[in-house]
Short mmCIF file of N, CA and C in Angstrom, two decimals:
data_model
loop_
_atom_site.label_atom_id
_atom_site.label_comp_id
_atom_site.label_asym_id
_atom_site.label_seq_id
_atom_site.Cartn_x
_atom_site.Cartn_y
_atom_site.Cartn_z
N MET A 23 100.65 67.15 113.88
CA MET A 23 100.10 67.17 112.55
C MET A 23 99.48 68.54 112.26
N LEU A 24 98.72 69.07 113.19
CA LEU A 24 98.10 70.38 113.01
C LEU A 24 99.17 71.46 112.90
N LEU A 25 100.19 71.38 113.76
CA LEU A 25 101.27 72.37 113.72
C LEU A 25 102.06 72.27 112.42
N GLY A 26 102.21 71.07 111.89
CA GLY A 26 102.89 70.88 110.61
C GLY A 26 102.16 71.58 109.47
N GLN A 27 100.83 71.56 109.52
CA GLN A 27 100.04 72.24 108.50
C GLN A 27 100.23 73.75 108.57
N VAL A 28 100.29 74.28 109.79
CA VAL A 28 100.53 75.72 109.97
C VAL A 28 101.93 76.08 109.47
N GLU A 29 102.91 75.23 109.82
CA GLU A 29 104.29 75.49 109.42
C GLU A 29 104.44 75.48 107.90
N ALA A 30 103.72 74.61 107.23
CA ALA A 30 103.79 74.52 105.77
C ALA A 30 102.98 75.63 105.09
N GLY A 31 102.17 76.36 105.86
CA GLY A 31 101.38 77.44 105.30
C GLY A 31 100.04 77.01 104.73
N ARG A 32 99.66 75.76 104.94
CA ARG A 32 98.38 75.25 104.42
C ARG A 32 97.21 75.54 105.36
N LEU A 33 97.50 75.92 106.60
CA LEU A 33 96.45 76.19 107.58
C LEU A 33 96.81 77.46 108.33
N HIS A 34 95.81 78.30 108.56
CA HIS A 34 96.04 79.55 109.29
C HIS A 34 95.26 79.52 110.60
N ILE A 35 95.99 79.65 111.71
CA ILE A 35 95.39 79.74 113.03
C ILE A 35 95.79 81.10 113.59
N PRO A 36 94.82 81.95 113.95
CA PRO A 36 95.17 83.27 114.47
C PRO A 36 96.10 83.18 115.68
N GLY A 37 97.17 83.97 115.64
CA GLY A 37 98.13 84.00 116.75
C GLY A 37 99.24 82.99 116.63
N LEU A 38 99.15 82.07 115.68
CA LEU A 38 100.20 81.06 115.48
C LEU A 38 100.80 81.27 114.10
N HIS A 39 102.08 81.57 114.07
CA HIS A 39 102.77 81.89 112.83
C HIS A 39 103.72 80.75 112.46
N PRO A 40 103.96 80.54 111.18
CA PRO A 40 104.84 79.44 110.75
C PRO A 40 106.22 79.46 111.40
N GLU A 41 106.78 80.65 111.64
CA GLU A 41 108.11 80.72 112.24
C GLU A 41 108.12 80.43 113.74
N THR A 42 106.95 80.39 114.37
CA THR A 42 106.89 80.09 115.80
C THR A 42 106.43 78.65 116.09
N VAL A 43 106.12 77.90 115.04
CA VAL A 43 105.58 76.55 115.22
C VAL A 43 106.59 75.62 115.89
N GLY A 44 107.86 75.69 115.50
CA GLY A 44 108.87 74.81 116.09
C GLY A 44 108.98 75.00 117.59
N ALA A 45 109.03 76.25 118.03
CA ALA A 45 109.11 76.54 119.46
C ALA A 45 107.83 76.11 120.18
N THR A 46 106.69 76.34 119.55
CA THR A 46 105.42 75.94 120.15
C THR A 46 105.36 74.42 120.31
N ARG A 47 105.83 73.69 119.31
CA ARG A 47 105.85 72.23 119.38
C ARG A 47 106.72 71.76 120.53
N ARG A 48 107.90 72.38 120.69
CA ARG A 48 108.80 71.99 121.79
C ARG A 48 108.20 72.32 123.15
N LEU A 49 107.53 73.47 123.27
CA LEU A 49 106.89 73.84 124.54
C LEU A 49 105.76 72.87 124.91
N ILE A 50 104.95 72.51 123.93
CA ILE A 50 103.86 71.56 124.19
C ILE A 50 104.43 70.21 124.61
N SER A 51 105.46 69.76 123.92
CA SER A 51 106.10 68.48 124.25
C SER A 51 106.69 68.51 125.66
N ALA A 52 107.37 69.60 126.01
CA ALA A 52 107.96 69.72 127.35
C ALA A 52 106.87 69.73 128.42
N ALA A 53 105.76 70.42 128.16
CA ALA A 53 104.67 70.47 129.13
C ALA A 53 104.06 69.09 129.34
N ILE A 54 103.90 68.33 128.26
CA ILE A 54 103.34 66.98 128.38
C ILE A 54 104.28 66.09 129.19
N TRP A 55 105.60 66.16 128.90
CA TRP A 55 106.57 65.35 129.65
C TRP A 55 106.61 65.73 131.13
N LEU A 56 106.58 67.04 131.43
CA LEU A 56 106.59 67.47 132.83
C LEU A 56 105.34 66.99 133.56
N PHE A 57 104.20 67.07 132.89
CA PHE A 57 102.97 66.58 133.50
C PHE A 57 103.05 65.08 133.75
N ALA A 58 103.54 64.33 132.76
CA ALA A 58 103.65 62.87 132.91
C ALA A 58 104.61 62.50 134.03
N LEU A 59 105.74 63.18 134.12
CA LEU A 59 106.70 62.89 135.18
C LEU A 59 106.15 63.23 136.56
N SER A 60 105.45 64.36 136.66
CA SER A 60 104.89 64.72 137.96
C SER A 60 103.74 63.79 138.34
N ALA A 61 103.00 63.29 137.36
CA ALA A 61 101.93 62.34 137.65
C ALA A 61 102.49 60.98 138.06
N ALA A 62 103.65 60.60 137.50
CA ALA A 62 104.25 59.29 137.79
C ALA A 62 105.05 59.31 139.09
N TYR A 63 105.45 60.47 139.58
CA TYR A 63 106.32 60.57 140.75
C TYR A 63 105.80 59.80 141.97
N PRO A 64 104.53 59.93 142.34
CA PRO A 64 104.05 59.20 143.53
C PRO A 64 104.10 57.68 143.40
N PHE A 65 104.18 57.17 142.18
CA PHE A 65 104.16 55.73 141.96
C PHE A 65 105.55 55.12 141.90
N LEU A 66 106.59 55.95 142.01
CA LEU A 66 107.96 55.41 142.03
C LEU A 66 108.19 54.65 143.32
N PRO A 67 108.94 53.55 143.26
CA PRO A 67 109.21 52.79 144.49
C PRO A 67 109.97 53.65 145.50
N GLY A 68 109.46 53.70 146.70
CA GLY A 68 110.11 54.46 147.77
C GLY A 68 109.80 55.94 147.75
N ALA A 69 108.85 56.37 146.93
CA ALA A 69 108.54 57.80 146.81
C ALA A 69 108.02 58.40 148.11
N ASN A 70 107.47 57.58 148.99
CA ASN A 70 106.92 58.09 150.25
C ASN A 70 107.96 58.17 151.36
N SER A 71 109.16 57.67 151.14
CA SER A 71 110.18 57.71 152.20
C SER A 71 110.78 59.11 152.31
N LEU A 72 111.19 59.47 153.51
CA LEU A 72 111.80 60.78 153.74
C LEU A 72 113.12 60.92 153.00
N ALA A 73 113.89 59.84 152.90
CA ALA A 73 115.18 59.90 152.20
C ALA A 73 114.97 60.22 150.72
N PHE A 74 114.00 59.58 150.11
CA PHE A 74 113.71 59.82 148.69
C PHE A 74 113.27 61.26 148.47
N LYS A 75 112.41 61.75 149.35
CA LYS A 75 111.94 63.13 149.24
C LYS A 75 113.09 64.11 149.44
N GLY A 76 113.97 63.83 150.40
CA GLY A 76 115.11 64.70 150.65
C GLY A 76 116.07 64.75 149.47
N ILE A 77 116.36 63.59 148.90
CA ILE A 77 117.24 63.54 147.73
C ILE A 77 116.60 64.25 146.55
N SER A 78 115.30 64.09 146.37
CA SER A 78 114.59 64.77 145.28
C SER A 78 114.68 66.28 145.42
N VAL A 79 114.48 66.78 146.64
CA VAL A 79 114.57 68.22 146.88
C VAL A 79 116.00 68.70 146.63
N PHE A 80 116.99 67.94 147.09
CA PHE A 80 118.40 68.31 146.89
C PHE A 80 118.74 68.40 145.40
N PHE A 81 118.36 67.37 144.63
CA PHE A 81 118.64 67.40 143.19
C PHE A 81 117.86 68.51 142.49
N GLY A 82 116.64 68.75 142.92
CA GLY A 82 115.86 69.84 142.35
C GLY A 82 116.50 71.19 142.60
N LEU A 83 117.03 71.38 143.81
CA LEU A 83 117.71 72.62 144.14
C LEU A 83 118.98 72.78 143.32
N MET A 84 119.75 71.70 143.18
CA MET A 84 120.97 71.75 142.37
C MET A 84 120.64 72.08 140.92
N LEU A 85 119.60 71.46 140.38
CA LEU A 85 119.20 71.71 139.00
C LEU A 85 118.75 73.16 138.82
N THR A 86 117.99 73.67 139.78
CA THR A 86 117.51 75.04 139.70
C THR A 86 118.66 76.04 139.73
N LEU A 87 119.58 75.87 140.66
CA LEU A 87 120.70 76.80 140.76
C LEU A 87 121.66 76.67 139.59
N GLY A 88 121.84 75.47 139.09
CA GLY A 88 122.78 75.24 138.00
C GLY A 88 122.27 75.66 136.64
N SER A 89 120.98 75.81 136.50
CA SER A 89 120.44 76.11 135.18
C SER A 89 119.96 77.55 135.01
N THR A 90 120.32 78.43 135.92
CA THR A 90 119.83 79.81 135.81
C THR A 90 120.33 80.49 134.54
N GLY A 91 121.59 80.29 134.19
CA GLY A 91 122.13 80.91 132.97
C GLY A 91 121.48 80.36 131.72
N ILE A 92 121.31 79.05 131.68
CA ILE A 92 120.68 78.42 130.52
C ILE A 92 119.23 78.88 130.39
N MET A 93 118.53 78.97 131.52
CA MET A 93 117.14 79.43 131.49
C MET A 93 117.05 80.87 131.02
N ASN A 94 118.02 81.70 131.39
CA ASN A 94 118.06 83.08 130.92
C ASN A 94 118.14 83.12 129.40
N HIS A 95 119.04 82.32 128.82
CA HIS A 95 119.18 82.27 127.37
C HIS A 95 117.93 81.68 126.71
N ALA A 96 117.36 80.64 127.32
CA ALA A 96 116.17 80.00 126.75
C ALA A 96 114.97 80.94 126.77
N MET A 97 114.76 81.64 127.87
CA MET A 97 113.65 82.59 127.93
C MET A 97 113.85 83.73 126.94
N SER A 98 115.10 84.18 126.80
CA SER A 98 115.40 85.21 125.81
C SER A 98 115.13 84.69 124.41
N GLY A 99 115.44 83.41 124.17
CA GLY A 99 115.15 82.80 122.88
C GLY A 99 113.66 82.78 122.59
N LEU A 100 112.86 82.46 123.60
CA LEU A 100 111.41 82.48 123.41
C LEU A 100 110.91 83.89 123.10
N VAL A 101 111.47 84.88 123.79
CA VAL A 101 111.09 86.27 123.51
C VAL A 101 111.41 86.61 122.06
N LEU A 102 112.60 86.25 121.60
CA LEU A 102 112.98 86.54 120.21
C LEU A 102 112.07 85.83 119.21
N ILE A 103 111.79 84.57 119.47
CA ILE A 103 110.99 83.78 118.53
C ILE A 103 109.55 84.30 118.47
N TYR A 104 108.95 84.52 119.64
CA TYR A 104 107.54 84.91 119.65
C TYR A 104 107.31 86.40 119.39
N SER A 105 108.30 87.24 119.63
CA SER A 105 108.14 88.66 119.30
C SER A 105 108.33 88.89 117.81
N ARG A 106 109.00 87.95 117.16
CA ARG A 106 109.29 88.01 115.73
C ARG A 106 110.01 89.30 115.36
N ALA A 107 110.89 89.76 116.26
CA ALA A 107 111.67 90.97 116.02
C ALA A 107 112.71 90.74 114.93
N LEU A 108 113.22 89.52 114.85
CA LEU A 108 114.19 89.15 113.83
C LEU A 108 113.64 87.99 113.02
N HIS A 109 114.05 87.93 111.78
CA HIS A 109 113.67 86.81 110.93
C HIS A 109 114.92 86.25 110.28
N LYS A 110 114.86 85.00 109.93
CA LYS A 110 115.96 84.39 109.20
C LYS A 110 116.12 85.15 107.88
N GLY A 111 117.35 85.57 107.60
CA GLY A 111 117.62 86.33 106.38
C GLY A 111 117.74 87.82 106.60
N ASP A 112 117.32 88.34 107.76
CA ASP A 112 117.47 89.77 108.05
C ASP A 112 118.94 90.13 108.17
N TRP A 113 119.28 91.33 107.71
CA TRP A 113 120.65 91.84 107.85
C TRP A 113 120.65 92.73 109.10
N ILE A 114 121.45 92.34 110.12
CA ILE A 114 121.42 93.05 111.40
C ILE A 114 122.82 93.44 111.84
N ARG A 115 122.85 94.37 112.78
CA ARG A 115 124.09 94.73 113.48
C ARG A 115 123.79 94.59 114.97
N ILE A 116 124.59 93.76 115.63
CA ILE A 116 124.39 93.50 117.06
C ILE A 116 125.72 93.18 117.70
N ALA A 117 125.94 93.70 118.88
CA ALA A 117 127.13 93.42 119.68
C ALA A 117 128.42 93.60 118.87
N GLY A 118 128.44 94.61 118.01
CA GLY A 118 129.64 94.89 117.22
C GLY A 118 129.80 94.05 115.98
N ASP A 119 128.88 93.14 115.72
CA ASP A 119 128.95 92.29 114.53
C ASP A 119 127.79 92.62 113.60
N GLU A 120 128.05 92.48 112.31
CA GLU A 120 127.03 92.74 111.31
C GLU A 120 126.95 91.55 110.37
N GLY A 121 125.74 91.14 110.05
CA GLY A 121 125.58 90.03 109.12
C GLY A 121 124.13 89.63 108.95
N ARG A 122 123.95 88.55 108.21
CA ARG A 122 122.62 88.02 107.92
C ARG A 122 122.26 86.97 108.96
N VAL A 123 121.06 87.05 109.49
CA VAL A 123 120.59 86.07 110.47
C VAL A 123 120.45 84.73 109.75
N SER A 124 121.22 83.74 110.20
CA SER A 124 121.14 82.42 109.58
C SER A 124 120.31 81.45 110.42
N GLU A 125 120.20 81.73 111.71
CA GLU A 125 119.43 80.84 112.59
C GLU A 125 119.07 81.56 113.87
N ILE A 126 117.84 81.38 114.31
CA ILE A 126 117.41 81.86 115.62
C ILE A 126 117.04 80.63 116.43
N GLY A 127 117.93 80.23 117.32
CA GLY A 127 117.71 79.04 118.12
C GLY A 127 117.17 79.39 119.49
N MET A 128 116.98 78.37 120.31
CA MET A 128 116.46 78.57 121.65
C MET A 128 117.49 79.24 122.55
N LEU A 129 118.78 78.97 122.36
CA LEU A 129 119.81 79.51 123.23
C LEU A 129 120.66 80.59 122.58
N ALA A 130 120.76 80.60 121.26
CA ALA A 130 121.64 81.56 120.59
C ALA A 130 121.11 81.88 119.20
N THR A 131 121.55 83.03 118.70
CA THR A 131 121.24 83.45 117.34
C THR A 131 122.53 83.45 116.55
N LYS A 132 122.49 82.91 115.34
CA LYS A 132 123.69 82.85 114.51
C LYS A 132 123.54 83.83 113.36
N ILE A 133 124.61 84.61 113.14
CA ILE A 133 124.63 85.52 112.00
C ILE A 133 125.85 85.21 111.15
N GLN A 134 125.68 85.35 109.85
CA GLN A 134 126.77 85.11 108.91
C GLN A 134 127.25 86.47 108.41
N THR A 135 128.54 86.75 108.63
CA THR A 135 129.11 88.04 108.27
C THR A 135 129.40 88.09 106.77
N ARG A 136 129.80 89.27 106.30
CA ARG A 136 130.18 89.43 104.89
C ARG A 136 131.36 88.54 104.53
N GLU A 137 132.22 88.28 105.52
CA GLU A 137 133.40 87.44 105.29
C GLU A 137 133.06 85.95 105.40
N ASN A 138 131.78 85.62 105.49
CA ASN A 138 131.27 84.24 105.63
C ASN A 138 131.65 83.58 106.94
N TYR A 139 131.91 84.37 107.97
CA TYR A 139 132.09 83.81 109.31
C TYR A 139 130.72 83.65 109.94
N ILE A 140 130.57 82.61 110.75
CA ILE A 140 129.34 82.43 111.52
C ILE A 140 129.62 82.92 112.93
N VAL A 141 128.87 83.91 113.38
CA VAL A 141 129.01 84.47 114.72
C VAL A 141 127.80 84.02 115.53
N THR A 142 128.06 83.39 116.65
CA THR A 142 126.99 82.93 117.54
C THR A 142 126.87 83.91 118.69
N VAL A 143 125.69 84.51 118.82
CA VAL A 143 125.43 85.49 119.87
C VAL A 143 124.39 84.90 120.82
N PRO A 144 124.70 84.78 122.11
CA PRO A 144 123.71 84.26 123.06
C PRO A 144 122.45 85.12 123.06
N ASN A 145 121.30 84.48 123.15
CA ASN A 145 120.04 85.21 123.07
C ASN A 145 119.86 86.23 124.18
N ALA A 146 120.44 85.99 125.34
CA ALA A 146 120.34 86.98 126.42
C ALA A 146 121.04 88.28 126.00
N VAL A 147 122.13 88.17 125.24
CA VAL A 147 122.84 89.35 124.74
C VAL A 147 121.99 90.04 123.67
N VAL A 148 121.34 89.25 122.82
CA VAL A 148 120.50 89.81 121.76
C VAL A 148 119.34 90.58 122.36
N VAL A 149 118.67 90.00 123.34
CA VAL A 149 117.49 90.64 123.93
C VAL A 149 117.87 91.87 124.74
N SER A 150 118.98 91.80 125.47
CA SER A 150 119.34 92.92 126.34
C SER A 150 120.12 94.01 125.61
N GLY A 151 120.61 93.72 124.41
CA GLY A 151 121.42 94.69 123.68
C GLY A 151 120.62 95.43 122.63
N LYS A 152 121.33 96.30 121.95
CA LYS A 152 120.73 97.10 120.88
C LYS A 152 120.88 96.33 119.57
N ILE A 153 119.78 96.15 118.87
CA ILE A 153 119.78 95.46 117.58
C ILE A 153 119.41 96.48 116.51
N ILE A 154 120.23 96.57 115.50
CA ILE A 154 119.90 97.42 114.36
C ILE A 154 119.55 96.48 113.21
N ASN A 155 118.29 96.51 112.80
CA ASN A 155 117.84 95.67 111.70
C ASN A 155 117.95 96.50 110.43
N LEU A 156 118.99 96.25 109.67
CA LEU A 156 119.25 97.01 108.45
C LEU A 156 118.34 96.58 107.31
N SER A 157 117.65 95.49 107.44
CA SER A 157 116.75 95.01 106.39
C SER A 157 115.58 95.96 106.21
N ALA A 158 115.09 96.51 107.30
CA ALA A 158 113.96 97.43 107.22
C ALA A 158 114.36 98.72 106.53
N GLN A 159 115.64 99.08 106.65
CA GLN A 159 116.15 100.33 106.08
C GLN A 159 116.46 100.18 104.59
N ASN A 160 117.00 99.02 104.21
CA ASN A 160 117.43 98.80 102.84
C ASN A 160 116.87 97.48 102.35
N PRO A 161 115.76 97.51 101.62
CA PRO A 161 115.12 96.26 101.21
C PRO A 161 116.03 95.32 100.43
N GLY A 162 117.05 95.83 99.77
CA GLY A 162 117.97 94.99 99.01
C GLY A 162 118.82 94.10 99.89
N GLN A 163 118.98 94.45 101.16
CA GLN A 163 119.79 93.67 102.08
C GLN A 163 118.96 92.68 102.89
N GLY A 164 117.65 92.80 102.85
CA GLY A 164 116.81 92.01 103.75
C GLY A 164 116.52 90.62 103.27
N SER A 165 115.55 90.01 103.94
CA SER A 165 115.19 88.64 103.61
C SER A 165 114.50 88.59 102.26
N THR A 166 114.71 87.50 101.57
CA THR A 166 114.12 87.36 100.24
C THR A 166 113.19 86.18 100.20
#
């Protein structure tokens, strides 16, 4: 409810911007779920057995190794969202493509080209590459 007020612009909290509220809401929700799951773990049937602990470690290791690429894109998405380097509506050139930012998601940024194509660029590419924000140069091309 509080975050919704900030997102709508009716409430101002220093350090929290309307464009970062969605990501902040998801982070808070994920933290609550992780805390709840870790608090409930000891109460699962068989949680004290060596087999259960071994299987849990095995699945945790598989999840960790399998999600490194996704985590790279997700962390890059958080950097983009919280640095506010790009905004929806900015005209940018990145990775050989030029267009208007239509969406900045957790895993990818979407830009719409002059030909009305939607180009999806992984956030790891956006963060590690060179971004030319043409909106700052030409106010007529920027966000309105």
